[in-house]
Structures are given as structure tokens and as C-alpha cells.
Amino acid sequence: MEFVNVDKKINLLEIDYWLKMFRNNIKIGTEIETMYQDALEDGVTTIKNLLKDDGLIGGNFNKYQKPVEEVKSDGSLTNGAEILTPGRRLYNWLSMYSMYKPIINSIMQYKPIISPRMGWHNHVALDVDNNHTALEMPIPYIIFANIYQIVKKYYPALAFITSTMTKKYGESLTRYNEYCVDNRMLCHLPKTLRNIKSYLSERYNGFNVNYMKDNNDGDIKEFHIEFRLADGTVFPAQMATINCIYLAIILKAVKMAGIGQAQITNEEYEKMKHLYQFRNMDDTDSRLSSKALEVDELKAYAKEFVDFIETELEEIDTTALHFARKLSQEPISLMSRRLDTDDVEKINIELDKEVNALYAKTGSIEELSNLIVSEAIKDVTDEEDWVNKASEKISAETPIDEMLNVIKGIIDLKFTPARGYYI
């Protein structure tokens, strides 16, 4: 990408402010469209009662403490229901996974399936409650413009990473683009939010900005993006990762605003225009996209995208980066074909093996955390010396430095040479 409007770039203090604002205050609420193999007399009532009996639906007082806010109908679903999760802050990958996991475990009773009639919508927003916003000042337009350019450039990669059509759909890896319209993203760089909203006025756009509001200066006074591009999903590990990816895009856009307003070059435009063919409308009767591109080309572009936001993903959580890399080369659509199954539960079991392997060190990590918090190791010469002394105090199969990296993915942990311990 190249940069224009460099006179409107933000300074280092502003970058720091907006990184902290988005990292600490962004909330993500999702609409999980579900359909089932078992015939349901009334999908909404059945799923709502199931989740209520399992204690997963919150009331007005505690809706943010439960993983489900509401269950409702959706016109595109047959034998199904739409499950709404409340807007929650993204503390780390595990916090998102832990929200989705009990929901999916609960509905397994009725054998959920993947269908091109399903989508997964992610509302990424800063609080607006009773006309009061969490913003202390308007967001500079340049930040939003950069978010738009990143999504525009890498939309095909995002569509590939979030593709879930299982092996029974043959060569079709993703659904058609009727309710996640993307071709409008190919418009030239708009100058204001209002221009972008006029281009993307259709609420079924894969990148829906109709909830956003600006002030008379063109800066953002209410921040709310709906990402509608993902295929329907009931895979908690994938869902947690995609939420982290959306936040990483925002953090990257803030940093880029310190250089200027991003703009896609002509060469990049020609490349991405071709890749937009991944999701198309060729097979409208089945709601599937026909095969238009080779998988290796999509994998390469998805890898380029994850490399582009690698630093931001690692800052959010190392597990998020791990699964983002995995999904860039093997989204659920390809994983289903490797495992030779359409069975949602089998795919989740395979993903959870990886989750459990990554978090099998939890006990040892807790011991290591206690050493750090209690400041039990002091007066060491450097970080390597600290690790050696910690190894004498903890008996663990996993190397200390690996566990430190896991902890650093959760909290901002730094070694201070002057004091000789971690803070």
C-alpha cells in the first residue's frame, strides 16, 4: 500500500491513545446462524429452551455475564435458529473461545450442520448506550479509512480463512455473496465516511458500516462495524480466532495512521480484483460459490494477510496468531475434506486436540506466574539468568521461555534489568 494525506497523520501520543482505547474498550457481539440435522418442531423455541436450561442465557441485569443474549428466527434459516452473543471485550483468545464453547457444546444435542443458508455476523463496536458513547473524543477519520483499505485489500483472504462449506458441497468452499456482498468494496478511495456509506448502503454488504456515525468534521463519533463476510460456523476455536483478526485489523490501521492514509496501489488492485472471484454468484440455486480460483493461490494470499497483521495478533494473544496461521492454510472448508467428514463434532474434536495441547501447560504456567507475582527471583544479571533460576524452582516439561511467551501473550510482561525481575 502507499500513503496519501500524510498531512493528516496522527502523532505518537495519539497512536498510543487510540491503540489503548480500541484494545481495552472494543466489544464484539455475534449473530450465530445455526441449522440442525435433527428435525426441530420449532427451532427458536427448542434452542432457546435448551440454552436456558443449561444456564447460558442472561437477563437484563446479567446479560453480559452469560454467553447468550437472545435466540431468534432468521428468514434464511430452515430448521434452525439465530443465537446472539452479547458484546464482550476481547481480553485474549481464550476469553472468546470460552464464550463460544459452552454454546456449541449445548446445541450438539441436536446435531448442528453447516449450510450455505447460514452466515456468522460480527459486530465490532465501542459502547453506545442510551445515546452515550464510550468515546472521549471523535476518532480521526484516517483510522477508519485505513481499516476500510485493509479490509478492501484482504477481503478475499478473509473470505477464504472464514470459509466453512464442508466436503459434501464438492468444489464449493464458500457460500455465494448474496447476503455478504463484496464487489462494492472495489470502489476507489472515498473521501469521507458518508461517501463510503453511500457506496456500501446495502445492509447486506460483507463490510457493513451503516451503524457508523460521523460529525461535521468527518471524524467518527460512533464506531460500529458489522463484518458479515464469514460463512456460518459452529467451531469455537475458529470463531475466537476470527474475532482476534478483526481487532488486529483495527490496531494495524491505527499504527498506519501515524504514516498517513493508506491507499491500494494499481498493482495491488489488479491482484485483489482477481481474487474477489473466490466468492461469486454463479450457483444461485444452491447458494454456493462455484470454484473460480486455485486453492494454492488463496493460501498464498491468506498467508500474506496473516503476515501483515502478525505483530498485532501476537500482541493480542500468541494462540490467536497460531490459529490464524493454521486457518490461512487450512480453513474449516479444507479441514473437512482432509478429515473426510461433514460431521461438525468430529471437526471440533480435532480442533480441540490442538487447543488442549496448547493449554496443557496451564498448571506449570500457574506456578511460573506465582514466581513472577511474588517476585521470588531477584538480583539476576539478565533474562537468561532469571530463566535458569526459575528452572531450579519449577519442575516442568515445557521450557520456561516457552511458558513465558504464553504469559506475554496474555499480559504485558517485561523484564527489568535494573531490578532483576519481571513486572
PDB file of N, CA and C in Angstrom, residues 227-326:
ATOM      1  N   PHE A 227     -19.063  -7.063  10.446  1.00  0.00           N
ATOM      2  CA  PHE A 227     -18.430  -7.942   9.477  1.00  0.00           C
ATOM      3  C   PHE A 227     -19.397  -9.087   9.188  1.00  0.00           C
ATOM      4  N   ARG A 228     -19.945  -9.132   7.966  1.00  0.00           N
ATOM      5  CA  ARG A 228     -20.923 -10.148   7.593  1.00  0.00           C
ATOM      6  C   ARG A 228     -20.313 -11.210   6.663  1.00  0.00           C
ATOM      7  N   LEU A 229     -19.021 -11.144   6.463  1.00  0.00           N
ATOM      8  CA  LEU A 229     -18.422 -11.939   5.401  1.00  0.00           C
ATOM      9  C   LEU A 229     -18.248 -13.419   5.728  1.00  0.00           C
ATOM     10  N   ALA A 230     -18.194 -13.797   7.013  1.00  0.00           N
ATOM     11  CA  ALA A 230     -17.873 -15.177   7.383  1.00  0.00           C
ATOM     12  C   ALA A 230     -19.014 -16.135   7.054  1.00  0.00           C
ATOM     13  N   ASP A 231     -18.655 -17.327   6.591  1.00  0.00           N
ATOM     14  CA  ASP A 231     -19.635 -18.398   6.440  1.00  0.00           C
ATOM     15  C   ASP A 231     -20.161 -18.793   7.820  1.00  0.00           C
ATOM     16  N   GLY A 232     -21.294 -19.471   7.829  1.00  0.00           N
ATOM     17  CA  GLY A 232     -21.832 -19.972   9.090  1.00  0.00           C
ATOM     18  C   GLY A 232     -20.826 -20.881   9.780  1.00  0.00           C
ATOM     19  N   THR A 233     -20.772 -20.789  11.096  1.00  0.00           N
ATOM     20  CA  THR A 233     -19.767 -21.557  11.828  1.00  0.00           C
ATOM     21  C   THR A 233     -20.277 -21.984  13.196  1.00  0.00           C
ATOM     22  N   VAL A 234     -19.828 -23.146  13.622  1.00  0.00           N
ATOM     23  CA  VAL A 234     -20.093 -23.636  14.980  1.00  0.00           C
ATOM     24  C   VAL A 234     -18.798 -24.251  15.523  1.00  0.00           C
ATOM     25  N   PHE A 235     -17.680 -23.558  15.250  1.00  0.00           N
ATOM     26  CA  PHE A 235     -16.354 -24.036  15.620  1.00  0.00           C
ATOM     27  C   PHE A 235     -15.675 -23.013  16.530  1.00  0.00           C
ATOM     28  N   PRO A 236     -15.738 -23.185  17.854  1.00  0.00           N
ATOM     29  CA  PRO A 236     -15.258 -22.173  18.806  1.00  0.00           C
ATOM     30  C   PRO A 236     -13.818 -21.719  18.582  1.00  0.00           C
ATOM     31  N   ALA A 237     -12.918 -22.632  18.241  1.00  0.00           N
ATOM     32  CA  ALA A 237     -11.509 -22.239  18.048  1.00  0.00           C
ATOM     33  C   ALA A 237     -11.380 -21.294  16.862  1.00  0.00           C
ATOM     34  N   GLN A 238     -12.120 -21.576  15.801  1.00  0.00           N
ATOM     35  CA  GLN A 238     -12.092 -20.698  14.632  1.00  0.00           C
ATOM     36  C   GLN A 238     -12.752 -19.366  14.942  1.00  0.00           C
ATOM     37  N   MET A 239     -13.875 -19.399  15.664  1.00  0.00           N
ATOM     38  CA  MET A 239     -14.629 -18.180  15.973  1.00  0.00           C
ATOM     39  C   MET A 239     -13.799 -17.225  16.826  1.00  0.00           C
ATOM     40  N   ALA A 240     -13.133 -17.748  17.837  1.00  0.00           N
ATOM     41  CA  ALA A 240     -12.282 -16.914  18.698  1.00  0.00           C
ATOM     42  C   ALA A 240     -11.172 -16.269  17.880  1.00  0.00           C
ATOM     43  N   THR A 241     -10.610 -17.033  16.937  1.00  0.00           N
ATOM     44  CA  THR A 241      -9.506 -16.532  16.116  1.00  0.00           C
ATOM     45  C   THR A 241      -9.962 -15.404  15.199  1.00  0.00           C
ATOM     46  N   ILE A 242     -11.130 -15.555  14.586  1.00  0.00           N
ATOM     47  CA  ILE A 242     -11.624 -14.536  13.666  1.00  0.00           C
ATOM     48  C   ILE A 242     -11.869 -13.226  14.409  1.00  0.00           C
ATOM     49  N   ASN A 243     -12.410 -13.292  15.617  1.00  0.00           N
ATOM     50  CA  ASN A 243     -12.605 -12.070  16.406  1.00  0.00           C
ATOM     51  C   ASN A 243     -11.271 -11.370  16.663  1.00  0.00           C
ATOM     52  N   CYS A 244     -10.246 -12.153  16.965  1.00  0.00           N
ATOM     53  CA  CYS A 244      -8.915 -11.576  17.192  1.00  0.00           C
ATOM     54  C   CYS A 244      -8.382 -10.933  15.910  1.00  0.00           C
ATOM     55  N   ILE A 245      -8.665 -11.542  14.775  1.00  0.00           N
ATOM     56  CA  ILE A 245      -8.225 -10.988  13.489  1.00  0.00           C
ATOM     57  C   ILE A 245      -8.878  -9.628  13.249  1.00  0.00           C
ATOM     58  N   TYR A 246     -10.172  -9.500  13.538  1.00  0.00           N
ATOM     59  CA  TYR A 246     -10.856  -8.221  13.339  1.00  0.00           C
ATOM     60  C   TYR A 246     -10.245  -7.120  14.217  1.00  0.00           C
ATOM     61  N   LEU A 247      -9.934  -7.465  15.462  1.00  0.00           N
ATOM     62  CA  LEU A 247      -9.291  -6.476  16.336  1.00  0.00           C
ATOM     63  C   LEU A 247      -7.900  -6.132  15.824  1.00  0.00           C
ATOM     64  N   ALA A 248      -7.170  -7.127  15.343  1.00  0.00           N
ATOM     65  CA  ALA A 248      -5.813  -6.883  14.822  1.00  0.00           C
ATOM     66  C   ALA A 248      -5.846  -5.920  13.635  1.00  0.00           C
ATOM     67  N   ILE A 249      -6.865  -6.025  12.793  1.00  0.00           N
ATOM     68  CA  ILE A 249      -7.007  -5.114  11.655  1.00  0.00           C
ATOM     69  C   ILE A 249      -7.124  -3.675  12.156  1.00  0.00           C
ATOM     70  N   ILE A 250      -7.922  -3.469  13.193  1.00  0.00           N
ATOM     71  CA  ILE A 250      -8.117  -2.125  13.740  1.00  0.00           C
ATOM     72  C   ILE A 250      -6.816  -1.585  14.321  1.00  0.00           C
ATOM     73  N   LEU A 251      -6.098  -2.415  15.077  1.00  0.00           N
ATOM     74  CA  LEU A 251      -4.840  -1.975  15.682  1.00  0.00           C
ATOM     75  C   LEU A 251      -3.806  -1.631  14.604  1.00  0.00           C
ATOM     76  N   LYS A 252      -3.767  -2.429  13.546  1.00  0.00           N
ATOM     77  CA  LYS A 252      -2.851  -2.141  12.436  1.00  0.00           C
ATOM     78  C   LYS A 252      -3.213  -0.809  11.774  1.00  0.00           C
ATOM     79  N   ALA A 253      -4.515  -0.564  11.606  1.00  0.00           N
ATOM     80  CA  ALA A 253      -4.973   0.681  10.975  1.00  0.00           C
ATOM     81  C   ALA A 253      -4.557   1.902  11.786  1.00  0.00           C
ATOM     82  N   VAL A 254      -4.605   1.791  13.129  1.00  0.00           N
ATOM     83  CA  VAL A 254      -4.179   2.898  13.993  1.00  0.00           C
ATOM     84  C   VAL A 254      -2.699   3.193  13.779  1.00  0.00           C
ATOM     85  N   LYS A 255      -1.877   2.153  13.769  1.00  0.00           N
ATOM     86  CA  LYS A 255      -0.437   2.352  13.585  1.00  0.00           C
ATOM     87  C   LYS A 255      -0.138   2.974  12.224  1.00  0.00           C
ATOM     88  N   MET A 256      -0.849   2.518  11.194  1.00  0.00           N
ATOM     89  CA  MET A 256      -0.642   3.053   9.851  1.00  0.00           C
ATOM     90  C   MET A 256      -1.038   4.527   9.775  1.00  0.00           C
ATOM     91  N   ALA A 257      -1.992   4.946  10.626  1.00  0.00           N
ATOM     92  CA  ALA A 257      -2.423   6.349  10.632  1.00  0.00           C
ATOM     93  C   ALA A 257      -1.296   7.280  11.064  1.00  0.00           C
ATOM     94  N   GLY A 258      -0.256   6.721  11.672  1.00  0.00           N
ATOM     95  CA  GLY A 258       0.917   7.515  12.019  1.00  0.00           C
ATOM     96  C   GLY A 258       1.787   7.825  10.811  1.00  0.00           C
ATOM     97  N   ILE A 259       1.520   7.159   9.686  1.00  0.00           N
ATOM     98  CA  ILE A 259       2.247   7.416   8.445  1.00  0.00           C
ATOM     99  C   ILE A 259       1.395   8.257   7.499  1.00  0.00           C
ATOM    100  N   GLY A 260       0.117   7.911   7.439  1.00  0.00           N
ATOM    101  CA  GLY A 260      -0.795   8.628   6.554  1.00  0.00           C
ATOM    102  C   GLY A 260      -2.017   7.781   6.274  1.00  0.00           C
ATOM    103  N   GLN A 261      -2.741   8.137   5.229  1.00  0.00           N
ATOM    104  CA  GLN A 261      -3.947   7.397   4.849  1.00  0.00           C
ATOM    105  C   GLN A 261      -3.568   6.367   3.789  1.00  0.00           C
ATOM    106  N   ALA A 262      -3.810   5.105   4.094  1.00  0.00           N
ATOM    107  CA  ALA A 262      -3.413   4.026   3.195  1.00  0.00           C
ATOM    108  C   ALA A 262      -4.233   4.054   1.909  1.00  0.00           C
ATOM    109  N   GLN A 263      -3.568   3.683   0.829  1.00  0.00           N
ATOM    110  CA  GLN A 263      -4.255   3.586  -0.456  1.00  0.00           C
ATOM    111  C   GLN A 263      -3.667   2.409  -1.222  1.00  0.00           C
ATOM    112  N   ILE A 264      -4.520   1.599  -1.804  1.00  0.00           N
ATOM    113  CA  ILE A 264      -4.079   0.433  -2.549  1.00  0.00           C
ATOM    114  C   ILE A 264      -3.491   0.874  -3.889  1.00  0.00           C
ATOM    115  N   THR A 265      -2.334   0.324  -4.225  1.00  0.00           N
ATOM    116  CA  THR A 265      -1.696   0.677  -5.490  1.00  0.00           C
ATOM    117  C   THR A 265      -2.436   0.011  -6.655  1.00  0.00           C
ATOM    118  N   ASN A 266      -2.170   0.476  -7.864  1.00  0.00           N
ATOM    119  CA  ASN A 266      -2.803  -0.110  -9.052  1.00  0.00           C
ATOM    120  C   ASN A 266      -2.460  -1.591  -9.192  1.00  0.00           C
ATOM    121  N   GLU A 267      -1.218  -1.944  -8.887  1.00  0.00           N
ATOM    122  CA  GLU A 267      -0.784  -3.341  -8.968  1.00  0.00           C
ATOM    123  C   GLU A 267      -1.549  -4.199  -7.954  1.00  0.00           C
ATOM    124  N   GLU A 268      -1.672  -3.701  -6.730  1.00  0.00           N
ATOM    125  CA  GLU A 268      -2.418  -4.431  -5.701  1.00  0.00           C
ATOM    126  C   GLU A 268      -3.887  -4.557  -6.081  1.00  0.00           C
ATOM    127  N   TYR A 269      -4.416  -3.505  -6.673  1.00  0.00           N
ATOM    128  CA  TYR A 269      -5.828  -3.506  -7.069  1.00  0.00           C
ATOM    129  C   TYR A 269      -6.108  -4.600  -8.091  1.00  0.00           C
ATOM    130  N   GLU A 270      -5.243  -4.720  -9.091  1.00  0.00           N
ATOM    131  CA  GLU A 270      -5.444  -5.740 -10.124  1.00  0.00           C
ATOM    132  C   GLU A 270      -5.369  -7.139  -9.529  1.00  0.00           C
ATOM    133  N   LYS A 271      -4.465  -7.332  -8.570  1.00  0.00           N
ATOM    134  CA  LYS A 271      -4.317  -8.648  -7.941  1.00  0.00           C
ATOM    135  C   LYS A 271      -5.534  -8.987  -7.094  1.00  0.00           C
ATOM    136  N   MET A 272      -5.981  -8.058  -6.294  1.00  0.00           N
ATOM    137  CA  MET A 272      -7.105  -8.362  -5.391  1.00  0.00           C
ATOM    138  C   MET A 272      -8.415  -8.450  -6.167  1.00  0.00           C
ATOM    139  N   LYS A 273      -8.541  -7.679  -7.262  1.00  0.00           N
ATOM    140  CA  LYS A 273      -9.766  -7.730  -8.069  1.00  0.00           C
ATOM    141  C   LYS A 273      -9.984  -9.140  -8.593  1.00  0.00           C
ATOM    142  N   HIS A 274      -8.911  -9.762  -9.012  1.00  0.00           N
ATOM    143  CA  HIS A 274      -8.971 -11.142  -9.493  1.00  0.00           C
ATOM    144  C   HIS A 274      -9.395 -12.098  -8.374  1.00  0.00           C
ATOM    145  N   LEU A 275      -8.847 -11.878  -7.185  1.00  0.00           N
ATOM    146  CA  LEU A 275      -9.116 -12.790  -6.069  1.00  0.00           C
ATOM    147  C   LEU A 275     -10.540 -12.660  -5.526  1.00  0.00           C
ATOM    148  N   TYR A 276     -11.200 -11.557  -5.809  1.00  0.00           N
ATOM    149  CA  TYR A 276     -12.589 -11.399  -5.385  1.00  0.00           C
ATOM    150  C   TYR A 276     -13.506 -12.441  -6.039  1.00  0.00           C
ATOM    151  N   GLN A 277     -13.013 -13.121  -7.056  1.00  0.00           N
ATOM    152  CA  GLN A 277     -13.803 -14.163  -7.711  1.00  0.00           C
ATOM    153  C   GLN A 277     -14.026 -15.372  -6.809  1.00  0.00           C
ATOM    154  N   PHE A 278     -13.257 -15.468  -5.712  1.00  0.00           N
ATOM    155  CA  PHE A 278     -13.422 -16.616  -4.807  1.00  0.00           C
ATOM    156  C   PHE A 278     -14.872 -16.763  -4.366  1.00  0.00           C
ATOM    157  N   ARG A 279     -15.498 -15.639  -4.011  1.00  0.00           N
ATOM    158  CA  ARG A 279     -16.918 -15.691  -3.628  1.00  0.00           C
ATOM    159  C   ARG A 279     -17.720 -15.049  -4.745  1.00  0.00           C
ATOM    160  N   ASN A 280     -18.615 -15.814  -5.349  1.00  0.00           N
ATOM    161  CA  ASN A 280     -19.337 -15.333  -6.524  1.00  0.00           C
ATOM    162  C   ASN A 280     -20.801 -15.759  -6.463  1.00  0.00           C
ATOM    163  N   MET A 281     -21.530 -15.467  -7.530  1.00  0.00           N
ATOM    164  CA  MET A 281     -22.974 -15.744  -7.573  1.00  0.00           C
ATOM    165  C   MET A 281     -23.322 -16.744  -8.672  1.00  0.00           C
ATOM    166  N   ASP A 282     -22.344 -17.555  -9.102  1.00  0.00           N
ATOM    167  CA  ASP A 282     -22.584 -18.427 -10.254  1.00  0.00           C
ATOM    168  C   ASP A 282     -23.626 -19.510  -9.999  1.00  0.00           C
ATOM    169  N   ASP A 283     -23.729 -19.965  -8.766  1.00  0.00           N
ATOM    170  CA  ASP A 283     -24.645 -21.069  -8.467  1.00  0.00           C
ATOM    171  C   ASP A 283     -25.703 -20.595  -7.478  1.00  0.00           C
ATOM    172  N   THR A 284     -26.611 -19.748  -7.945  1.00  0.00           N
ATOM    173  CA  THR A 284     -27.557 -19.098  -7.038  1.00  0.00           C
ATOM    174  C   THR A 284     -28.600 -20.047  -6.473  1.00  0.00           C
ATOM    175  N   ASP A 285     -28.944 -21.108  -7.214  1.00  0.00           N
ATOM    176  CA  ASP A 285     -29.969 -22.036  -6.713  1.00  0.00           C
ATOM    177  C   ASP A 285     -29.515 -22.746  -5.444  1.00  0.00           C
ATOM    178  N   SER A 286     -28.246 -23.091  -5.390  1.00  0.00           N
ATOM    179  CA  SER A 286     -27.718 -23.814  -4.227  1.00  0.00           C
ATOM    180  C   SER A 286     -27.150 -22.888  -3.157  1.00  0.00           C
ATOM    181  N   ARG A 287     -27.086 -21.583  -3.464  1.00  0.00           N
ATOM    182  CA  ARG A 287     -26.480 -20.591  -2.569  1.00  0.00           C
ATOM    183  C   ARG A 287     -24.980 -20.813  -2.376  1.00  0.00           C
ATOM    184  N   LEU A 288     -24.357 -21.502  -3.299  1.00  0.00           N
ATOM    185  CA  LEU A 288     -22.925 -21.773  -3.210  1.00  0.00           C
ATOM    186  C   LEU A 288     -22.155 -20.959  -4.243  1.00  0.00           C
ATOM    187  N   SER A 289     -20.902 -20.634  -3.919  1.00  0.00           N
ATOM    188  CA  SER A 289     -19.995 -20.058  -4.913  1.00  0.00           C
ATOM    189  C   SER A 289     -19.373 -21.203  -5.701  1.00  0.00           C
ATOM    190  N   SER A 290     -19.276 -21.044  -7.001  1.00  0.00           N
ATOM    191  CA  SER A 290     -18.594 -22.058  -7.798  1.00  0.00           C
ATOM    192  C   SER A 290     -17.087 -21.873  -7.676  1.00  0.00           C
ATOM    193  N   LYS A 291     -16.342 -22.914  -8.000  1.00  0.00           N
ATOM    194  CA  LYS A 291     -14.878 -22.806  -7.929  1.00  0.00           C
ATOM    195  C   LYS A 291     -14.389 -21.858  -9.012  1.00  0.00           C
ATOM    196  N   ALA A 292     -13.653 -20.833  -8.631  1.00  0.00           N
ATOM    197  CA  ALA A 292     -13.154 -19.857  -9.598  1.00  0.00           C
ATOM    198  C   ALA A 292     -11.641 -19.663  -9.505  1.00  0.00           C
ATOM    199  N   LEU A 293     -11.035 -20.131  -8.393  1.00  0.00           N
ATOM    200  CA  LEU A 293      -9.608 -19.920  -8.164  1.00  0.00           C
ATOM    201  C   LEU A 293      -8.970 -21.198  -7.637  1.00  0.00           C
ATOM    202  N   GLU A 294      -7.664 -21.328  -7.833  1.00  0.00           N
ATOM    203  CA  GLU A 294      -6.935 -22.467  -7.286  1.00  0.00           C
ATOM    204  C   GLU A 294      -6.639 -22.222  -5.804  1.00  0.00           C
ATOM    205  N   VAL A 295      -6.712 -23.294  -5.028  1.00  0.00           N
ATOM    206  CA  VAL A 295      -6.522 -23.195  -3.574  1.00  0.00           C
ATOM    207  C   VAL A 295      -5.147 -22.640  -3.226  1.00  0.00           C
ATOM    208  N   ASP A 296      -4.120 -23.035  -3.945  1.00  0.00           N
ATOM    209  CA  ASP A 296      -2.764 -22.563  -3.619  1.00  0.00           C
ATOM    210  C   ASP A 296      -2.653 -21.044  -3.728  1.00  0.00           C
ATOM    211  N   GLU A 297      -3.373 -20.452  -4.673  1.00  0.00           N
ATOM    212  CA  GLU A 297      -3.360 -19.005  -4.829  1.00  0.00           C
ATOM    213  C   GLU A 297      -4.027 -18.332  -3.632  1.00  0.00           C
ATOM    214  N   LEU A 298      -5.108 -18.927  -3.158  1.00  0.00           N
ATOM    215  CA  LEU A 298      -5.809 -18.394  -1.991  1.00  0.00           C
ATOM    216  C   LEU A 298      -4.975 -18.548  -0.726  1.00  0.00           C
ATOM    217  N   LYS A 299      -4.313 -19.682  -0.584  1.00  0.00           N
ATOM    218  CA  LYS A 299      -3.449 -19.909   0.573  1.00  0.00           C
ATOM    219  C   LYS A 299      -2.321 -18.875   0.625  1.00  0.00           C
ATOM    220  N   ALA A 300      -1.741 -18.590  -0.521  1.00  0.00           N
ATOM    221  CA  ALA A 300      -0.637 -17.628  -0.568  1.00  0.00           C
ATOM    222  C   ALA A 300      -1.113 -16.238  -0.153  1.00  0.00           C
ATOM    223  N   TYR A 301      -2.296 -15.854  -0.608  1.00  0.00           N
ATOM    224  CA  TYR A 301      -2.814 -14.523  -0.266  1.00  0.00           C
ATOM    225  C   TYR A 301      -3.218 -14.456   1.203  1.00  0.00           C
ATOM    226  N   ALA A 302      -3.787 -15.547   1.710  1.00  0.00           N
ATOM    227  CA  ALA A 302      -4.161 -15.597   3.129  1.00  0.00           C
ATOM    228  C   ALA A 302      -2.925 -15.540   4.015  1.00  0.00           C
ATOM    229  N   LYS A 303      -1.857 -16.198   3.593  1.00  0.00           N
ATOM    230  CA  LYS A 303      -0.599 -16.129   4.354  1.00  0.00           C
ATOM    231  C   LYS A 303      -0.059 -14.704   4.358  1.00  0.00           C
ATOM    232  N   GLU A 304      -0.111 -14.038   3.198  1.00  0.00           N
ATOM    233  CA  GLU A 304       0.343 -12.646   3.116  1.00  0.00           C
ATOM    234  C   GLU A 304      -0.450 -11.768   4.091  1.00  0.00           C
ATOM    235  N   PHE A 305      -1.747 -11.998   4.173  1.00  0.00           N
ATOM    236  CA  PHE A 305      -2.596 -11.220   5.078  1.00  0.00           C
ATOM    237  C   PHE A 305      -2.219 -11.444   6.541  1.00  0.00           C
ATOM    238  N   VAL A 306      -2.067 -12.712   6.940  1.00  0.00           N
ATOM    239  CA  VAL A 306      -1.711 -13.002   8.340  1.00  0.00           C
ATOM    240  C   VAL A 306      -0.328 -12.442   8.659  1.00  0.00           C
ATOM    241  N   ASP A 307       0.598 -12.531   7.723  1.00  0.00           N
ATOM    242  CA  ASP A 307       1.923 -11.925   7.927  1.00  0.00           C
ATOM    243  C   ASP A 307       1.791 -10.413   8.143  1.00  0.00           C
ATOM    244  N   PHE A 308       0.867  -9.789   7.430  1.00  0.00           N
ATOM    245  CA  PHE A 308       0.650  -8.344   7.508  1.00  0.00           C
ATOM    246  C   PHE A 308       0.190  -7.917   8.903  1.00  0.00           C
ATOM    247  N   ILE A 309      -0.643  -8.737   9.561  1.00  0.00           N
ATOM    248  CA  ILE A 309      -1.152  -8.393  10.906  1.00  0.00           C
ATOM    249  C   ILE A 309      -0.515  -9.246  12.004  1.00  0.00           C
ATOM    250  N   GLU A 310       0.607  -9.878  11.685  1.00  0.00           N
ATOM    251  CA  GLU A 310       1.247 -10.795  12.632  1.00  0.00           C
ATOM    252  C   GLU A 310       1.577 -10.120  13.962  1.00  0.00           C
ATOM    253  N   THR A 311       2.186  -8.947  13.917  1.00  0.00           N
ATOM    254  CA  THR A 311       2.584  -8.258  15.152  1.00  0.00           C
ATOM    255  C   THR A 311       1.377  -7.961  16.023  1.00  0.00           C
ATOM    256  N   GLU A 312       0.295  -7.502  15.416  1.00  0.00           N
ATOM    257  CA  GLU A 312      -0.907  -7.136  16.165  1.00  0.00           C
ATOM    258  C   GLU A 312      -1.565  -8.386  16.764  1.00  0.00           C
ATOM    259  N   LEU A 313      -1.595  -9.479  16.009  1.00  0.00           N
ATOM    260  CA  LEU A 313      -2.164 -10.728  16.542  1.00  0.00           C
ATOM    261  C   LEU A 313      -1.350 -11.226  17.727  1.00  0.00           C
ATOM    262  N   GLU A 314      -0.032 -11.140  17.607  1.00  0.00           N
ATOM    263  CA  GLU A 314       0.828 -11.601  18.700  1.00  0.00           C
ATOM    264  C   GLU A 314       0.643 -10.729  19.935  1.00  0.00           C
ATOM    265  N   GLU A 315       0.404  -9.427  19.726  1.00  0.00           N
ATOM    266  CA  GLU A 315       0.147  -8.533  20.861  1.00  0.00           C
ATOM    267  C   GLU A 315      -1.163  -8.899  21.557  1.00  0.00           C
ATOM    268  N   ILE A 316      -2.132  -9.374  20.789  1.00  0.00           N
ATOM    269  CA  ILE A 316      -3.422  -9.777  21.377  1.00  0.00           C
ATOM    270  C   ILE A 316      -3.263 -11.095  22.111  1.00  0.00           C
ATOM    271  N   ASP A 317      -2.660 -12.088  21.439  1.00  0.00           N
ATOM    272  CA  ASP A 317      -2.544 -13.417  22.042  1.00  0.00           C
ATOM    273  C   ASP A 317      -1.756 -14.310  21.085  1.00  0.00           C
ATOM    274  N   THR A 318      -0.757 -15.025  21.591  1.00  0.00           N
ATOM    275  CA  THR A 318       0.022 -15.915  20.730  1.00  0.00           C
ATOM    276  C   THR A 318      -0.828 -17.054  20.185  1.00  0.00           C
ATOM    277  N   THR A 319      -1.848 -17.471  20.930  1.00  0.00           N
ATOM    278  CA  THR A 319      -2.739 -18.529  20.438  1.00  0.00           C
ATOM    279  C   THR A 319      -3.531 -18.040  19.230  1.00  0.00           C
ATOM    280  N   ALA A 320      -3.927 -16.782  19.253  1.00  0.00           N
ATOM    281  CA  ALA A 320      -4.640 -16.203  18.108  1.00  0.00           C
ATOM    282  C   ALA A 320      -3.768 -16.260  16.862  1.00  0.00           C
ATOM    283  N   LEU A 321      -2.498 -15.923  17.003  1.00  0.00           N
ATOM    284  CA  LEU A 321      -1.579 -15.978  15.867  1.00  0.00           C
ATOM    285  C   LEU A 321      -1.410 -17.414  15.389  1.00  0.00           C
ATOM    286  N   HIS A 322      -1.294 -18.346  16.321  1.00  0.00           N
ATOM    287  CA  HIS A 322      -1.139 -19.767  15.954  1.00  0.00           C
ATOM    288  C   HIS A 322      -2.300 -20.240  15.088  1.00  0.00           C
ATOM    289  N   PHE A 323      -3.532 -19.970  15.527  1.00  0.00           N
ATOM    290  CA  PHE A 323      -4.694 -20.447  14.785  1.00  0.00           C
ATOM    291  C   PHE A 323      -4.948 -19.634  13.517  1.00  0.00           C
ATOM    292  N   ALA A 324      -4.565 -18.373  13.506  1.00  0.00           N
ATOM    293  CA  ALA A 324      -4.696 -17.581  12.284  1.00  0.00           C
ATOM    294  C   ALA A 324      -3.794 -18.164  11.189  1.00  0.00           C
ATOM    295  N   ARG A 325      -2.581 -18.523  11.564  1.00  0.00           N
ATOM    296  CA  ARG A 325      -1.685 -19.164  10.594  1.00  0.00           C
ATOM    297  C   ARG A 325      -2.263 -20.489  10.106  1.00  0.00           C
ATOM    298  N   LYS A 326      -2.814 -21.245  11.026  1.00  0.00           N
ATOM    299  CA  LYS A 326      -3.412 -22.538  10.660  1.00  0.00           C
ATOM    300  C   LYS A 326      -4.572 -22.353   9.694  1.00  0.00           C
TER     301      LYS A 326
END
